[in-house]
Coordinates of C-alpha atoms in Angstrom, one line a residue:
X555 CA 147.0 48.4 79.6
X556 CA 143.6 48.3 78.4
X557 CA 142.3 46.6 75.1
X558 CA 142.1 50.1 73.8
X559 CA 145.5 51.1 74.2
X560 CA 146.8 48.1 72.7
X561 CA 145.5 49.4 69.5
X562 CA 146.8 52.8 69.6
X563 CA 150.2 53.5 68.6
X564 CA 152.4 55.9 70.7
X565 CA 151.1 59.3 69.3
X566 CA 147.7 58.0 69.1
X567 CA 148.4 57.4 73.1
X568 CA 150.1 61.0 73.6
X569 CA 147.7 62.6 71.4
X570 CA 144.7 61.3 73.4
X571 CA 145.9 61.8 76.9
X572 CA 146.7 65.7 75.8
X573 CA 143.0 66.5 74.0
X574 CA 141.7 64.5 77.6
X575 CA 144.1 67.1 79.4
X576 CA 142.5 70.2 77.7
X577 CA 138.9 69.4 78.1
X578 CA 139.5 68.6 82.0
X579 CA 140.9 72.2 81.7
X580 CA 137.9 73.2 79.8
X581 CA 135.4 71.9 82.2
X582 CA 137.3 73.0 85.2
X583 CA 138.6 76.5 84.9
X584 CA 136.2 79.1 84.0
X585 CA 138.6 81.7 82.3
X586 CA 141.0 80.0 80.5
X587 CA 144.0 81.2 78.2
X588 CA 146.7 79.7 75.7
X589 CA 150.2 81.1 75.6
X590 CA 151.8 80.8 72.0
X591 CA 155.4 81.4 71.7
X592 CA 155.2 80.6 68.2
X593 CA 157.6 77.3 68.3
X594 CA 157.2 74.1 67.3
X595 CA 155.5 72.9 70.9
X596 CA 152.8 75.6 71.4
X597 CA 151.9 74.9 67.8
X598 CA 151.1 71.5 68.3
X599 CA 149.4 72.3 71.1
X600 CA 146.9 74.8 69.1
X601 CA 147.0 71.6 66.6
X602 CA 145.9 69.4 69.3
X603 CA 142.8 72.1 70.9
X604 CA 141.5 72.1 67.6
X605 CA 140.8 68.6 67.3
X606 CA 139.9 68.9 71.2
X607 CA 137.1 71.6 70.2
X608 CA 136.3 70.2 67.0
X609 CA 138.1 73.1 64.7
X610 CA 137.7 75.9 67.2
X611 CA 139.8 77.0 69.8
X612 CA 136.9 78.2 72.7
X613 CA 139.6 80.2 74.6
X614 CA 142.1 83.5 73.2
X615 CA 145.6 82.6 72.5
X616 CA 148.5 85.0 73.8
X617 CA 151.5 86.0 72.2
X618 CA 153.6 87.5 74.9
X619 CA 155.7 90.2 72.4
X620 CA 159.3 91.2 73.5
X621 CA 159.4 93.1 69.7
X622 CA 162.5 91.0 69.3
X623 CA 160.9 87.9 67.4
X624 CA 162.5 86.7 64.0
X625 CA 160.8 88.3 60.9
X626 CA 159.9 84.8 59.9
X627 CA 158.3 84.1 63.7
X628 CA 156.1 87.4 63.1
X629 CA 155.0 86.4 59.7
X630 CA 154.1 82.8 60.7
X631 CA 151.7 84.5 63.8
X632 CA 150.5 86.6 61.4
X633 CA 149.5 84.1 58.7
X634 CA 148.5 81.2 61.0
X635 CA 146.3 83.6 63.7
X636 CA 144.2 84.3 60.5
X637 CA 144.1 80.7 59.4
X638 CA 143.1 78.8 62.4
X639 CA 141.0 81.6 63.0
X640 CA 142.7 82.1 66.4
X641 CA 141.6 84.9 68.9
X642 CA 145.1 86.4 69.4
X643 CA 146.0 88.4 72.1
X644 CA 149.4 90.4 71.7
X645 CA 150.3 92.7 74.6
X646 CA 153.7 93.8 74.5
X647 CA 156.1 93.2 77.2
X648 CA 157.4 95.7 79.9
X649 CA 161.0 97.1 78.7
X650 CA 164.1 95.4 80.1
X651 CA 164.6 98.1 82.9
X652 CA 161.9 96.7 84.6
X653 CA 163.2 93.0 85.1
X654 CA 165.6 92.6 88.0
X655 CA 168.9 93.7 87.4
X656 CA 170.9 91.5 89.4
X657 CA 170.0 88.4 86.4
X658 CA 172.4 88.1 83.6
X659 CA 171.9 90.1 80.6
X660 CA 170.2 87.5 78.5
X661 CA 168.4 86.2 81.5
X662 CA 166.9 89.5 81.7
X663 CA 165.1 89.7 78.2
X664 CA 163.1 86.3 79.0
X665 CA 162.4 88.0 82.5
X666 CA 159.9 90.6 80.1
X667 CA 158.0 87.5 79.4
X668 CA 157.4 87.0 83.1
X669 CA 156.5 90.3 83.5
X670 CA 154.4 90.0 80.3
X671 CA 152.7 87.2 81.4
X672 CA 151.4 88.9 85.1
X673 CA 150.4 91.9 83.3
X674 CA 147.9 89.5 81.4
X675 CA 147.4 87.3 83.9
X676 CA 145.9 90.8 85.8
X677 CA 144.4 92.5 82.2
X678 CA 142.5 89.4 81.4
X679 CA 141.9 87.5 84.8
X680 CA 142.7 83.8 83.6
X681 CA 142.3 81.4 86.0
X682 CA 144.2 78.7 83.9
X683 CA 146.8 79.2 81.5
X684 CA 147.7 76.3 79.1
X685 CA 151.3 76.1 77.9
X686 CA 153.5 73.7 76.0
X687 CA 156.3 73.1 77.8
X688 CA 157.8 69.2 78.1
X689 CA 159.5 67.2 80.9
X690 CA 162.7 66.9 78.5
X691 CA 163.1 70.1 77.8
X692 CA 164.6 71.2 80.9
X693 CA 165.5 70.2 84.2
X694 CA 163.4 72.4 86.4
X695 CA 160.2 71.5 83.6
X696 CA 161.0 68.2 84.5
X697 CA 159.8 68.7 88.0
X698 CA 156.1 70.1 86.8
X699 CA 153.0 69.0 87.7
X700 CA 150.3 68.8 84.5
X701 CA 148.1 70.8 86.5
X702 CA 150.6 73.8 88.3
X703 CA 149.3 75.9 90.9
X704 CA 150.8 79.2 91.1
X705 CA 150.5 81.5 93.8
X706 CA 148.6 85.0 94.4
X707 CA 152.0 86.2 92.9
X708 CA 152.3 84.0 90.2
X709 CA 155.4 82.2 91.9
X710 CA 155.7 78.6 91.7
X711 CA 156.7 76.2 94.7
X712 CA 158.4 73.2 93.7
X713 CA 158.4 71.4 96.7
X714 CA 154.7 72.0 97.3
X715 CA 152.8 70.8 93.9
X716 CA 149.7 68.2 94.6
X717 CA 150.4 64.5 93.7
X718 CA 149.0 63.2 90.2
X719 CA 148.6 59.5 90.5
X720 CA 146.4 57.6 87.3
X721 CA 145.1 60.6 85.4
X722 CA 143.7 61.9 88.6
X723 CA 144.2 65.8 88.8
X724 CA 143.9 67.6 91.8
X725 CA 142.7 71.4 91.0
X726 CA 142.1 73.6 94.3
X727 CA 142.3 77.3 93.1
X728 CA 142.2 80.1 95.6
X729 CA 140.9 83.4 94.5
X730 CA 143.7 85.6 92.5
X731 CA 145.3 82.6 92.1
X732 CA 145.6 80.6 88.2
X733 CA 146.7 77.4 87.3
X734 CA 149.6 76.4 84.8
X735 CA 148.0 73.8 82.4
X736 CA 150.4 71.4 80.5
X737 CA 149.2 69.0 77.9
X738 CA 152.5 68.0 76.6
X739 CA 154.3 67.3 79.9
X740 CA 155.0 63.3 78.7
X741 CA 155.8 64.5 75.2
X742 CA 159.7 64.3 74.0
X743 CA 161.2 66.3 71.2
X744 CA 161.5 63.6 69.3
X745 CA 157.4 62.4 69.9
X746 CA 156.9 66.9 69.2
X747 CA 158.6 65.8 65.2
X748 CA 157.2 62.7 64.8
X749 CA 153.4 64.1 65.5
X750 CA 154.6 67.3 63.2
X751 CA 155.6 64.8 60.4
X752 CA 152.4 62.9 60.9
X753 CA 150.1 65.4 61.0
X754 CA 151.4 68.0 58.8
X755 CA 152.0 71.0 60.8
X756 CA 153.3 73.9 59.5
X757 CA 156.1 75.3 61.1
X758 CA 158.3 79.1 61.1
X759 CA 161.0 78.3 58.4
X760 CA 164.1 78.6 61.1
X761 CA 164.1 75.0 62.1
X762 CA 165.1 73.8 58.9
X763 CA 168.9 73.5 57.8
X764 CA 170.3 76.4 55.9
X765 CA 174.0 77.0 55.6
X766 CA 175.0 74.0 58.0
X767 CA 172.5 75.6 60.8
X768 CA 169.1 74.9 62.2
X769 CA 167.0 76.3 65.1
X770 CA 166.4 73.7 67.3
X771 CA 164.9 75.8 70.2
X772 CA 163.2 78.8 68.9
X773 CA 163.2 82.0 70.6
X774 CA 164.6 86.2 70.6
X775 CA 167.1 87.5 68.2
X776 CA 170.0 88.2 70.7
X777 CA 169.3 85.7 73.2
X778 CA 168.7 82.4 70.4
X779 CA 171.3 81.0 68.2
X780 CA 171.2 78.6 65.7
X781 CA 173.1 74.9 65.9
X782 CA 175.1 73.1 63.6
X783 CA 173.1 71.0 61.4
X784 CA 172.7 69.9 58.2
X785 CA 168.7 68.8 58.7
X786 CA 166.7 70.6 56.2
X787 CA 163.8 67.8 56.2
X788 CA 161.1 66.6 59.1
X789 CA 162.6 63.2 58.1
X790 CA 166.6 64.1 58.4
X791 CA 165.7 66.3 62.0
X792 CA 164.2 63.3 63.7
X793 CA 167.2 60.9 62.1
X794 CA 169.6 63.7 63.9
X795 CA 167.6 63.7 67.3
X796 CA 168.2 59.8 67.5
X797 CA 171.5 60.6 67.2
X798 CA 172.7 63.8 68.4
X799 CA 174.1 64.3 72.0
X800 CA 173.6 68.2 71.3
X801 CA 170.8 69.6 74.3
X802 CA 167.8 70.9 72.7
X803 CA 168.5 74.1 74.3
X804 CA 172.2 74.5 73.6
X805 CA 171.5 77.5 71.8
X806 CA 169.7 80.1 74.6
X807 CA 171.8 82.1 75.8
X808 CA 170.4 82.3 79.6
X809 CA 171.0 78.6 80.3
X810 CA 174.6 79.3 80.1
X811 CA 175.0 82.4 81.6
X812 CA 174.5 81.3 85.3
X813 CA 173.6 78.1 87.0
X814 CA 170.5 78.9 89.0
X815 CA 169.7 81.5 86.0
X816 CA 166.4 79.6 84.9
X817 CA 165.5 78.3 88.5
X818 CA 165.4 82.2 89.5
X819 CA 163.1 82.5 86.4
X820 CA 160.6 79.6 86.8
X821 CA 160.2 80.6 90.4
X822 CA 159.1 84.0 89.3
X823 CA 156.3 82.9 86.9
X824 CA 158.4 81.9 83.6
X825 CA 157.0 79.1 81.9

């Protein structure tokens, strides 16, 4: 550890390893995108570019629409694109009978954000899309490089990612190809509160307590549920995630429909 990272605390560590990760991304993919799923994760990632880029996020940020967000989720895109001055992109999704109808039913909604996600891979031409997924969240995350490739079809191959060994990043891009970008890959849910807390972050509403439930993973109406909790503060959802044995993700749908249901998904292009 150097003298330098003595004096930083945690965040300060995970804070400055991400805003190094998005201006290696800056400097090293021309046409470069930011997905924003509205959730607590992406939005500390916009938090994080804009102390990266000094206020100003130099790339468009895409909202891959299924029409099925919460009211709340629509209202907080709405107000916060304005407010951090964000170039939104908004495409909607293909419908549902074009996903692959052998997935389970609430599989098959998240498949429109795959599809949703090639169309403006194609539309727009990025050669690097940053997301804000974390190792924690899920097992098959868990196996992710920081900087993905993905293939002429947008597939990714497990088994064949490049090593990353010290901070070195290996990026070897072949043409129609893009690269899956991911800032927050060290970052726990708990570290994703404590930085919210620190920093003041606004959030959609739905995460906090009301009527002995919480949002704890934020996605569609009909494939989302909310938990039981009581934690209608920052302070009381980080005592609970020091405590709880509940999975982040209990409450999607598609991770208990069918065991291979997300592997089938992430192997397809899904974040």
């Amino acid at each position: 550890m150097s003298s330098t990272d003595q004096h930083l605390d945690h965040l300060d560590q995970l804070e400055a390893q991400s805003i190094y990760i998005l201006r290696e991304a800056r400097v090293r993919l021309k046409r470069l995108g930011l997905l924003w799923s509205l959730g607590k994760d992406s939005n500390v990632l916009i938090w994080l570019c804009r102390k990266a880029f000094m206020g100003e996020l130099p790339f468009p940020v895409a909202h891959l629409d299924t029409g099925l967000e919460f009211p709340e989720s629509y209202e907080f895109r709405n107000r916060y694109a304005e407010e951090w001055g964000l170039n939104l992109i908004k495409d909607e999704c293909p419908p549902i009978e074009m996903t692959d109808p052998t997935l389970p039913p609430g599989t098959r909604i998240a498949a429109r954000k795959s599809l949703g996600l090639a169309a403006a891979l194609e539309k727009y031409q990025f050669d690097g899309l940053i997301t804000g997924i974390r190792r924690d969240e899920q097992a098959t995350r868990a196996k992710e490089r920081i900087f993905s490739p993905r293939g002429l079809d947008g597939a990714w191959q497990a088994a064949h990612q490049p090593p990353e060994f010290w901070d070195q990043y290996t990026i070897e891009r072949h043409p129609g190809t893009h690269t899956r970008v991911h800032p927050l890959l060290a970052w726990t849910e708990v570290d994703v509160w404590r930085y919210i807390k620190r920093e003041e972050i606004p959030l959609v509403p739905l995460y906090f307590a009301k009527d002995g439930k919480r949002f704890r993973s934020l996605g569609e109406i009909g494939i989302t549920f909310p938990v039981d909790s009581n934690a209608s503060t920052i302070d009381e959802i980080i005592d609970e995630l020091e405590t709880t044995r509940t999975p982040e993700r209990a409450g999607r749908s598609m991770d208990h429909e069918a065991e291979d249901a997300f592997e089938r998904l992430r192997a397809t292009g899904y974040l």
